[in-house]
XYZ file of C-alpha atoms in Angstrom:
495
model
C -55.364 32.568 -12.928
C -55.867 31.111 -16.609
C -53.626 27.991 -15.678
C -55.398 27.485 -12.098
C -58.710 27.501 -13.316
C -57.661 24.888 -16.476
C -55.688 22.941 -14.450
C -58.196 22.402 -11.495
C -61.295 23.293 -11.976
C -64.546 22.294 -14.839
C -65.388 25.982 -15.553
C -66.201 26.957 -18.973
C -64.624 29.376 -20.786
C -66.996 32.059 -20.289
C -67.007 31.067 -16.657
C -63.521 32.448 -16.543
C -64.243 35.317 -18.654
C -66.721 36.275 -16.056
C -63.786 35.974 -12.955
C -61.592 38.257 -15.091
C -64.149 40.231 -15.202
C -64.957 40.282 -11.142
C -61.148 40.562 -10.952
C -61.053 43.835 -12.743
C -63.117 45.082 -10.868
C -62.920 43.460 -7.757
C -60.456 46.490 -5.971
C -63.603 48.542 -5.157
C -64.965 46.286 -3.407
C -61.431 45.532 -1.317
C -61.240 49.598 -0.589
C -65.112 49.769 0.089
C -64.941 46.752 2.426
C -61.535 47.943 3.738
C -60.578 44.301 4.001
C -58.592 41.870 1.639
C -60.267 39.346 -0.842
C -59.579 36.013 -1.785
C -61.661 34.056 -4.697
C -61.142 29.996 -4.104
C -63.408 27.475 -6.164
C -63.902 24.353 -6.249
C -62.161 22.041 -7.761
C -63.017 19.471 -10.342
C -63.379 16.883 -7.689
C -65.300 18.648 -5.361
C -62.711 18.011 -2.297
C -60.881 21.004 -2.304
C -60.741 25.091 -2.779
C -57.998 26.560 -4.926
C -57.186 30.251 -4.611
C -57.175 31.937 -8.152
C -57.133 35.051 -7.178
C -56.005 37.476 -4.227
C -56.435 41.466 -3.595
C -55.326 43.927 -0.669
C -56.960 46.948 -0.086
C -55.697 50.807 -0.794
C -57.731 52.180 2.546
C -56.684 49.575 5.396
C -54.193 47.419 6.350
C -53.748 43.748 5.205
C -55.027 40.611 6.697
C -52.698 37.987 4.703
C -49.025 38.963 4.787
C -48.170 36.229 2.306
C -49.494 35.512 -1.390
C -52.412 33.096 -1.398
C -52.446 32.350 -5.260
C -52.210 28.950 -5.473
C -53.088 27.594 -2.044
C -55.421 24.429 -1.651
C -57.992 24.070 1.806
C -59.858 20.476 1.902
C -63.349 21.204 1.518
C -64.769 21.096 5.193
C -62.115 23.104 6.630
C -63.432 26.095 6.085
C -67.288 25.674 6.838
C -67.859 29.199 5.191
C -66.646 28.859 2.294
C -68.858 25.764 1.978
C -72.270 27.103 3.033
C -71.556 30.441 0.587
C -70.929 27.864 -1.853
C -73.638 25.293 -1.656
C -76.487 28.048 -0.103
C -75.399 30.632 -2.449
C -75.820 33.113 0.026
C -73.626 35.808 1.573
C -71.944 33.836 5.067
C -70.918 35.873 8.381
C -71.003 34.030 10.829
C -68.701 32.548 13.511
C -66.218 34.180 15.348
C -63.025 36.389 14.389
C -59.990 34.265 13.483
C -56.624 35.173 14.710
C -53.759 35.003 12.296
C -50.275 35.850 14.268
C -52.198 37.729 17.105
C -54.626 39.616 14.753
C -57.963 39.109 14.770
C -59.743 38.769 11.527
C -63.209 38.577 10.319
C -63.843 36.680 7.551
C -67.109 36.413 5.657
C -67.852 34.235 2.296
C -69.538 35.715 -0.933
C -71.023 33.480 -3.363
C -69.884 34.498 -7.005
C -72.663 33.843 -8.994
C -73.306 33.798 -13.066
C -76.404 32.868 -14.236
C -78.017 30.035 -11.746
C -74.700 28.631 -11.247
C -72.376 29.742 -8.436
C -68.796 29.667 -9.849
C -66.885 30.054 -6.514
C -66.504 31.987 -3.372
C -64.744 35.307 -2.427
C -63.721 35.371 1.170
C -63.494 38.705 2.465
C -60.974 39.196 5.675
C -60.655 42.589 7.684
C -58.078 42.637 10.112
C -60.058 43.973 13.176
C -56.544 45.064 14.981
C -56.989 49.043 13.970
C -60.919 48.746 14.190
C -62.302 52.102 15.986
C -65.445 54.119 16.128
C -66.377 54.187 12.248
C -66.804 57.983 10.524
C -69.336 58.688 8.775
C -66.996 57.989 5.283
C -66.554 54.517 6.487
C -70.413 54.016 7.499
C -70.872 55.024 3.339
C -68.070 52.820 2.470
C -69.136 50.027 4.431
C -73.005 49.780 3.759
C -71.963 50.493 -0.390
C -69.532 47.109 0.400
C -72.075 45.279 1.601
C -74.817 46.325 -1.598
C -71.961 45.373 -4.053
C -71.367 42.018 -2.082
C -75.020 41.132 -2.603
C -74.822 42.320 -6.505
C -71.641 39.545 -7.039
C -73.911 37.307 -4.828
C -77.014 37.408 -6.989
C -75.174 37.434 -10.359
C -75.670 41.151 -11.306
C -71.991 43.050 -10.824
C -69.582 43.022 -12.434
C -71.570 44.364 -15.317
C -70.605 42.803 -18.809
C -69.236 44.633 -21.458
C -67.976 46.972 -19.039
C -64.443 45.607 -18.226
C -62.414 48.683 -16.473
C -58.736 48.966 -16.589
C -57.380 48.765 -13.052
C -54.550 51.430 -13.577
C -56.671 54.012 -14.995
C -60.437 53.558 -13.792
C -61.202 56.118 -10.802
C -60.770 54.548 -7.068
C -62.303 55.311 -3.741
C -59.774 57.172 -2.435
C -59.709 59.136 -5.928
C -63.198 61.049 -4.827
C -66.538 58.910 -3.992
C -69.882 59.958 -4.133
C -73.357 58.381 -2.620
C -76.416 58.707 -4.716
C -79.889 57.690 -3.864
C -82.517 56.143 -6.098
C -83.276 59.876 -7.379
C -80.029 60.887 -8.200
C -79.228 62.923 -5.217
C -76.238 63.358 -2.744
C -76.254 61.702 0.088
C -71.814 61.865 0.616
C -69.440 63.038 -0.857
C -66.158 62.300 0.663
C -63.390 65.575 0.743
C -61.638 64.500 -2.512
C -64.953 64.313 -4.356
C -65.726 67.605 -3.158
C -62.840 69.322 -3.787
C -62.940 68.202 -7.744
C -66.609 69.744 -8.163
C -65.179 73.101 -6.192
C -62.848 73.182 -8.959
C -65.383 72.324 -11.418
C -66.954 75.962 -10.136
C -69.171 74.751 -7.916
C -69.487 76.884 -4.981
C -71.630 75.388 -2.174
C -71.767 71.730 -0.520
C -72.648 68.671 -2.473
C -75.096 66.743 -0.082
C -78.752 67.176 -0.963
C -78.026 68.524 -4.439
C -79.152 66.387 -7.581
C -75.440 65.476 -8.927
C -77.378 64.655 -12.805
C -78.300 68.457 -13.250
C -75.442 70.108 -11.124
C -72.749 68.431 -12.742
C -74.121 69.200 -16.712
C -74.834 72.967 -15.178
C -70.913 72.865 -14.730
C -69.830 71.537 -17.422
C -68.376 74.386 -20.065
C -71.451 73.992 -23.098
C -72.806 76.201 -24.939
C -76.081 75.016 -25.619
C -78.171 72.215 -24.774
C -78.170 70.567 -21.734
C -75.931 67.136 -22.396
C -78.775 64.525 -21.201
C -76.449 61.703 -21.732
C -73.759 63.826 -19.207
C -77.117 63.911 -16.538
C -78.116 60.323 -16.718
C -74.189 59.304 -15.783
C -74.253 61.908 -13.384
C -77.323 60.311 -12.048
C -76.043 57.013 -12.039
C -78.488 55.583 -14.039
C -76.310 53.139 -15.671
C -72.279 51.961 -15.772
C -70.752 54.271 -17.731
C -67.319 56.799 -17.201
C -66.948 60.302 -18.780
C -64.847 62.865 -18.694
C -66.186 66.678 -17.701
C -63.379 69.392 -18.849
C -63.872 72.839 -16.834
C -62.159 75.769 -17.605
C -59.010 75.159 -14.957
C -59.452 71.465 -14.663
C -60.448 67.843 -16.197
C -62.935 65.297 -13.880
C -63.131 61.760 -15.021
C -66.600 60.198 -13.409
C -67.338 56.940 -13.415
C -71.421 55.596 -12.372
C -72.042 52.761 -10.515
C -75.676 51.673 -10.246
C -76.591 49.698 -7.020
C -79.011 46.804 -7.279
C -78.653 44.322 -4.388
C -82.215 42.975 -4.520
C -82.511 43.355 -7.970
C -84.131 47.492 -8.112
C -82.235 50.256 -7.824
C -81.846 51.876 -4.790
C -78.873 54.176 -5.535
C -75.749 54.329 -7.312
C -71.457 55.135 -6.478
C -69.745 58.139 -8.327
C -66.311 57.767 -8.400
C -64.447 60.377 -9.749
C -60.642 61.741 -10.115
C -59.096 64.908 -10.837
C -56.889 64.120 -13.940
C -56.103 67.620 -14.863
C -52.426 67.385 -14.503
C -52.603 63.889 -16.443
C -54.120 65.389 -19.288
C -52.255 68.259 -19.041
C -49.014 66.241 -19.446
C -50.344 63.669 -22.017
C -51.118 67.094 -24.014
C -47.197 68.400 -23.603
C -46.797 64.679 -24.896
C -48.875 65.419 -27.767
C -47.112 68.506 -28.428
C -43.417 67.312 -28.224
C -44.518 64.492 -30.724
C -45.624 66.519 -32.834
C -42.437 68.685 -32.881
C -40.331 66.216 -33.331
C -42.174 64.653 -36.371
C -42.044 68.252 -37.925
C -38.295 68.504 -37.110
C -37.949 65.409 -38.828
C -39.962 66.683 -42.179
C -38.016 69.981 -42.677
C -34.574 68.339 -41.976
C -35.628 65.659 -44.872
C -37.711 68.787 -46.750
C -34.118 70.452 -46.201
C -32.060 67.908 -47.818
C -33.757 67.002 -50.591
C -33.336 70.619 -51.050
C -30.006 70.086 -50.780
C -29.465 67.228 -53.211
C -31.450 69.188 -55.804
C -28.481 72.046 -55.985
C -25.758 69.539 -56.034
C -27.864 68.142 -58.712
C -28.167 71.208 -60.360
C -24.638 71.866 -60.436
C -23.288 68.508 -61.278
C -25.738 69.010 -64.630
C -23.467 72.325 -64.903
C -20.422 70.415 -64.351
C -21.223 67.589 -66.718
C -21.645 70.205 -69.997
C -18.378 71.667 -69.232
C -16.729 67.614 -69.716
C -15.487 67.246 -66.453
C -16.507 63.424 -65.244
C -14.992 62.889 -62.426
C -16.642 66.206 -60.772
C -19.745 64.856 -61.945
C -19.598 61.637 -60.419
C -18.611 62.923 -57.240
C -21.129 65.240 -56.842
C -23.476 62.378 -58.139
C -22.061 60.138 -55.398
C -23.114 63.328 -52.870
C -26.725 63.333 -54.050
C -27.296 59.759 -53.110
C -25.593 60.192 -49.801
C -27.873 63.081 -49.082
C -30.518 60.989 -50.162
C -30.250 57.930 -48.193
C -29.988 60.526 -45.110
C -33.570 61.628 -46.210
C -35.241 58.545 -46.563
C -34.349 58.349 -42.709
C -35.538 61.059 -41.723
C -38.774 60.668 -43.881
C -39.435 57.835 -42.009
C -39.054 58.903 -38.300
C -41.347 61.923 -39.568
C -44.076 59.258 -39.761
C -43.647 57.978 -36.672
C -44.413 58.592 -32.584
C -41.085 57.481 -31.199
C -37.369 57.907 -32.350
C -37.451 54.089 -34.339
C -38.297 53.240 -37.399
C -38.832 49.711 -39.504
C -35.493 49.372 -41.705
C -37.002 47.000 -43.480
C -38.241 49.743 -45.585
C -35.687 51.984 -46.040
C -32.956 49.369 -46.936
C -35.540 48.351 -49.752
C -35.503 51.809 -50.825
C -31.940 52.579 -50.879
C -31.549 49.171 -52.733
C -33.762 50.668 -55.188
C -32.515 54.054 -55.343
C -28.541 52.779 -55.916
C -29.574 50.051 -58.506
C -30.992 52.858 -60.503
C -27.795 53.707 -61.277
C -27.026 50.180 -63.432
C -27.688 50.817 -67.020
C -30.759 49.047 -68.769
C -30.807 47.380 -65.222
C -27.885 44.796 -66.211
C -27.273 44.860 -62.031
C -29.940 44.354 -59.913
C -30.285 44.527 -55.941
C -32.587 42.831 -53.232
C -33.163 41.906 -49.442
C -33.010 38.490 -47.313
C -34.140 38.806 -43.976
C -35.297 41.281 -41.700
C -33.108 44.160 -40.014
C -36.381 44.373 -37.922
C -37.315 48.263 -35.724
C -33.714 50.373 -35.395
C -33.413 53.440 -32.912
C -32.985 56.244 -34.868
C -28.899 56.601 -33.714
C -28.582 53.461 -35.723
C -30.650 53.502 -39.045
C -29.173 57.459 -39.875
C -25.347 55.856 -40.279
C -26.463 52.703 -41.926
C -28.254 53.782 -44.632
C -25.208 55.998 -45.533
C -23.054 52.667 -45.363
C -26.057 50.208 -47.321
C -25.655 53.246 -49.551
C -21.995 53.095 -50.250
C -21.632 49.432 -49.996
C -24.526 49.251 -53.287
C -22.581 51.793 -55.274
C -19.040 50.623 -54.442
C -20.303 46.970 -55.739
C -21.532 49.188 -58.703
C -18.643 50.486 -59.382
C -16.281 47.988 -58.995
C -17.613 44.468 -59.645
C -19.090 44.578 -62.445
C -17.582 45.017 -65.838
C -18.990 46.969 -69.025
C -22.026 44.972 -69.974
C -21.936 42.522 -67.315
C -25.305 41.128 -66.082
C -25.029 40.375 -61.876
C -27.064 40.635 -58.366
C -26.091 42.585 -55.359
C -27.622 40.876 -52.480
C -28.531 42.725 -48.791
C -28.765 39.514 -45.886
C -30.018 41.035 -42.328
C -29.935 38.692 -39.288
C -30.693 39.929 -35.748
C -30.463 38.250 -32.868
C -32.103 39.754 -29.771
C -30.405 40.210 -26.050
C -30.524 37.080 -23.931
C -29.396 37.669 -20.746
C -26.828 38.960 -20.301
C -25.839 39.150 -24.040
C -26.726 42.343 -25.647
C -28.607 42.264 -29.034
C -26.611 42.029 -32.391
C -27.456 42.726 -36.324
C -25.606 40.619 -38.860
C -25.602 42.304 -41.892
C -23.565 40.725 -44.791
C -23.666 42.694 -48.826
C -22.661 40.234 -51.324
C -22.331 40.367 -55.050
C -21.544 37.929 -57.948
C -18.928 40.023 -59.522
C -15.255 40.057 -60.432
C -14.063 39.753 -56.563
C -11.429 41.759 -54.887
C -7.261 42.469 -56.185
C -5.261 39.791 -54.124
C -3.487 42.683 -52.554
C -6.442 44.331 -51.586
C -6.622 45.348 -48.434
C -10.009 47.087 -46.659
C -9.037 48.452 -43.705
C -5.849 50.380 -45.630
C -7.524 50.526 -48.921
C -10.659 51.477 -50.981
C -11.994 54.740 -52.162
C -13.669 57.458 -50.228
C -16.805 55.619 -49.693
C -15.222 52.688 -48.166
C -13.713 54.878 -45.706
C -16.484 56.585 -45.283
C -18.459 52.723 -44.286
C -15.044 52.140 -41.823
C -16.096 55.502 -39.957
C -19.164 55.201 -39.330
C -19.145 51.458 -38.231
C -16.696 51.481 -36.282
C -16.740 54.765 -34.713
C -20.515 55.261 -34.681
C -22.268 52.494 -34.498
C -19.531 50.716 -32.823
C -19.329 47.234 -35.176
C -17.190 45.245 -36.557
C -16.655 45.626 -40.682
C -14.791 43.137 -43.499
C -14.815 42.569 -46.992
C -13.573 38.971 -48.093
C -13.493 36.976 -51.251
C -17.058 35.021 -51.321
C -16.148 31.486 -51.806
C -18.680 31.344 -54.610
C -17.311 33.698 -56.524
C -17.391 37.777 -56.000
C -17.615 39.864 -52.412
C -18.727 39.714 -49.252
C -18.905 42.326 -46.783
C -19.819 41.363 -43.256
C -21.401 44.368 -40.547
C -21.384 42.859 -37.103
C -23.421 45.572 -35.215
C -24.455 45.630 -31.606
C -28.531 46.464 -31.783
C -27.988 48.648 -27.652
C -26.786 51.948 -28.526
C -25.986 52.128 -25.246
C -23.223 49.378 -25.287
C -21.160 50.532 -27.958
């Protein structure tokens, strides 16, 4: 709609603010009206209508079997749409129109802001199923026509009250007629059923809906005045009323077609089982982030015993046990930081961002007086959780293998982390480029990595290849010292 309205029309900014508005909002007046809408304005010219907008109702069948967004009528073709536009009044008359032998009435509303009428809304029933109208669709009808005359003289939609369309209550949801006091005069089946399980055990119709509805609601004190007034439908507003077996979401519509009040629309839906689910939600969230804390609670638990005996083992001379256990703690650790992080958050991913710059951190405390230092280029970006577990472990032993091994006694040098990610296109799934480089002493000429290398470098092999399903090499850097390269699809799913 934003690129129709630029691209052929004069409106203002806040003029289209105003049809998103009406658009929002614009379904209860297809379902009262049982009939399909279709907003066209004017275009900067004057010589034409542009449709900017088209919607079908939920209570009756359709009137326009193709999309409409987009289409352009000369101005005089449709002699309605020009009178609602230059009268600013609500058009009816003429004669059904038959589209593909169905006849369809069509009427023209003025949409009005301010003094200035913005465009038209043409409303079409398709009179093909039209019978003896129920009572229901008397109430639906006559509340269609008082909101028509609202959009006609500039006073609905209301500002500041933008509604979502996939959560706000709808006519069929439950739909209630007020009258300038506040009482019942319908309530349709659905509507009645939601106050029956709201405890109330007579009819609705000729009860004051402000009072009876706060009566039901479960407090323990004080009537809620602010509950009564919505109730009453003294002004647009939505609440939610939580009984003891169920959860009512109410919505007020005031009714002003001449400018007083003469009345006002509940609409209301049971949402118990929503809430009830969005709760379980809640719940499972919540379990899962406290999983999460006790497995990293567990292994730092973990690390501090292997820290505690590698101490031990360190008085009684033996370095090598030492180291290894050392070598253990850090592993553990880099697990934790993982797990720390997803305990933080609502879903199973977490920003690696972070956690590579803290196991860069945690392994370059290791360098004595800080002769080796490590840092991050680029961004690794969000990771699934089935990724960022294994490659911390391998950022981990790639930092202290280049440690280790690339750096002689009293040798000053940089280990350097590089993330690129390219997301899926198409059909090409999303990779992560990660490359670990240092300045050191480079590799032996015979080395080879994929039959070589200590534990941790098998231990990086395993888990890229076999669980995060990558590609892994280690290569001279042609400026002097290592490169690693971790080609890493980003999909779980396609490894």
């Amino acid at each position: 709609m934003n690129d129709l309205v630029r691209q052929h029309t004069d409106l203002e900014e806040r003029d289209l603010e105003w049809l998103h508005l009406l658009v929002s909002e614009w379904q209860l007046l297809a379902d009262l009206s049982f009939a399909d809408l279709v907003l066209w304005l004017p275009t900067s010219d004057g010589t034409r209508y542009v449709s900017v907008a088209q919607m079908r109702p939920n209570t009756g069948p359709t009137s326009y079997q193709d999309d409409m967004v987009g289409h352009h009528v000369p101005r005089g073709r449709r002699p309605l749409l020009d009178m609602a536009l230059d009268e600013g009044r609500i058009v009816r008359e003429g004669d059904p129109e038959w589209r593909e032998e169905v006849p369809v009435r069509i009427e023209s509303i003025p949409v009005r802001r301010g003094d200035r009428v913005l465009g038209v809304i043409a409303r079409n029933t398709n009179l093909l199923t039209v019978r003896t109208p129920s009572r229901l669709e008397l109430t639906y009808l006559q509340s269609a026509s008082d909101l028509a005359q609202m959009i006609a003289g500039g006073a609905f939609p209301f500002p500041g009250q933008q509604v979502g369309m996939d959560r706000a209550p709808r006519v069929g949801d439950g739909f209630i007629r007020l009258d300038a006091d506040g009482v019942v005069q319908y309530a349709s089946p659905n509507a009645l059923s939601a106050y029956h399980r709201l405890g109330l055990a007579t009819d609705l119709v000729g009860l004051p809906l402000g009072p009876t509805t706060a009566e039901l609601a479960p407090t323990r004190g004080p009537v809620d005045e602010s509950l009564v007034k919505l109730a009453s439908g003294w002004a647009p507003r939505e609440a939610e009323i939580e009984g003891d077996d169920c959860v009512v979401q109410l919505r007020a519509i005031p009714l002003k077609p001449k400018g007083e009040r003469i009345g006002s629309l509940i609409l209301l839906r049971d949402v118990t089982e929503l809430r009830r689910r969005e709760r379980e939600l809640m719940t499972k969230d919540a379990t899962i982030r406290e999983i999460h804390h006790r497995v990293k609670n567990n292994l730092q638990t973990v690390a501090a015993l292997l820290r505690l005996q590698s101490r031990r083992i360190g008085a009684s001379g033996d370095d090598r046990a030492r180291a290894a256990l050392d070598e253990a703690v850090r592993r553990v650790g880099s697990i934790a930081i993982v797990h720390e992080t997803l305990s933080q958050n609502l879903d199973e991913r977490v920003e690696f961002d972070e956690i590579a710059d803290r196991v860069i951190a945690m392994v370059a405390e290791l360098s004595p007086d800080g002769r080796v230092t490590g840092h991050r280029q680029g961004h690794f970006g969000i990771l699934d959780a089935e990724t960022a577990t294994p490659l911390s472990m391998v950022l981990t032993e790639l930092m202290q293998n280049a440690l280790e091994h690339a750096f002689g006694p009293g040798q000053r040098g940089t280990v350097e982390v590089h993330a690129t990610r390219s997301e899926p296109r198409r059909a090409q799934p999303g990779r992560l480029l990660v490359t670990v480089r240092d300045n050191g002493c480079g590799l032996p000429e015979t080395f080879d990595p994929r039959n070589h290398g200590n534990l941790g470098l098998q231990i990086v092999r395993t888990l890229v290849e076999g669980e995060l399903g990558g590609g892994f090499d280690m290569v001279h850097a042609a400026e002097g010292g290592t490169r690693v390269v971790l080609d890493l699809p980003l999909n779980p799913s396609k490894r």
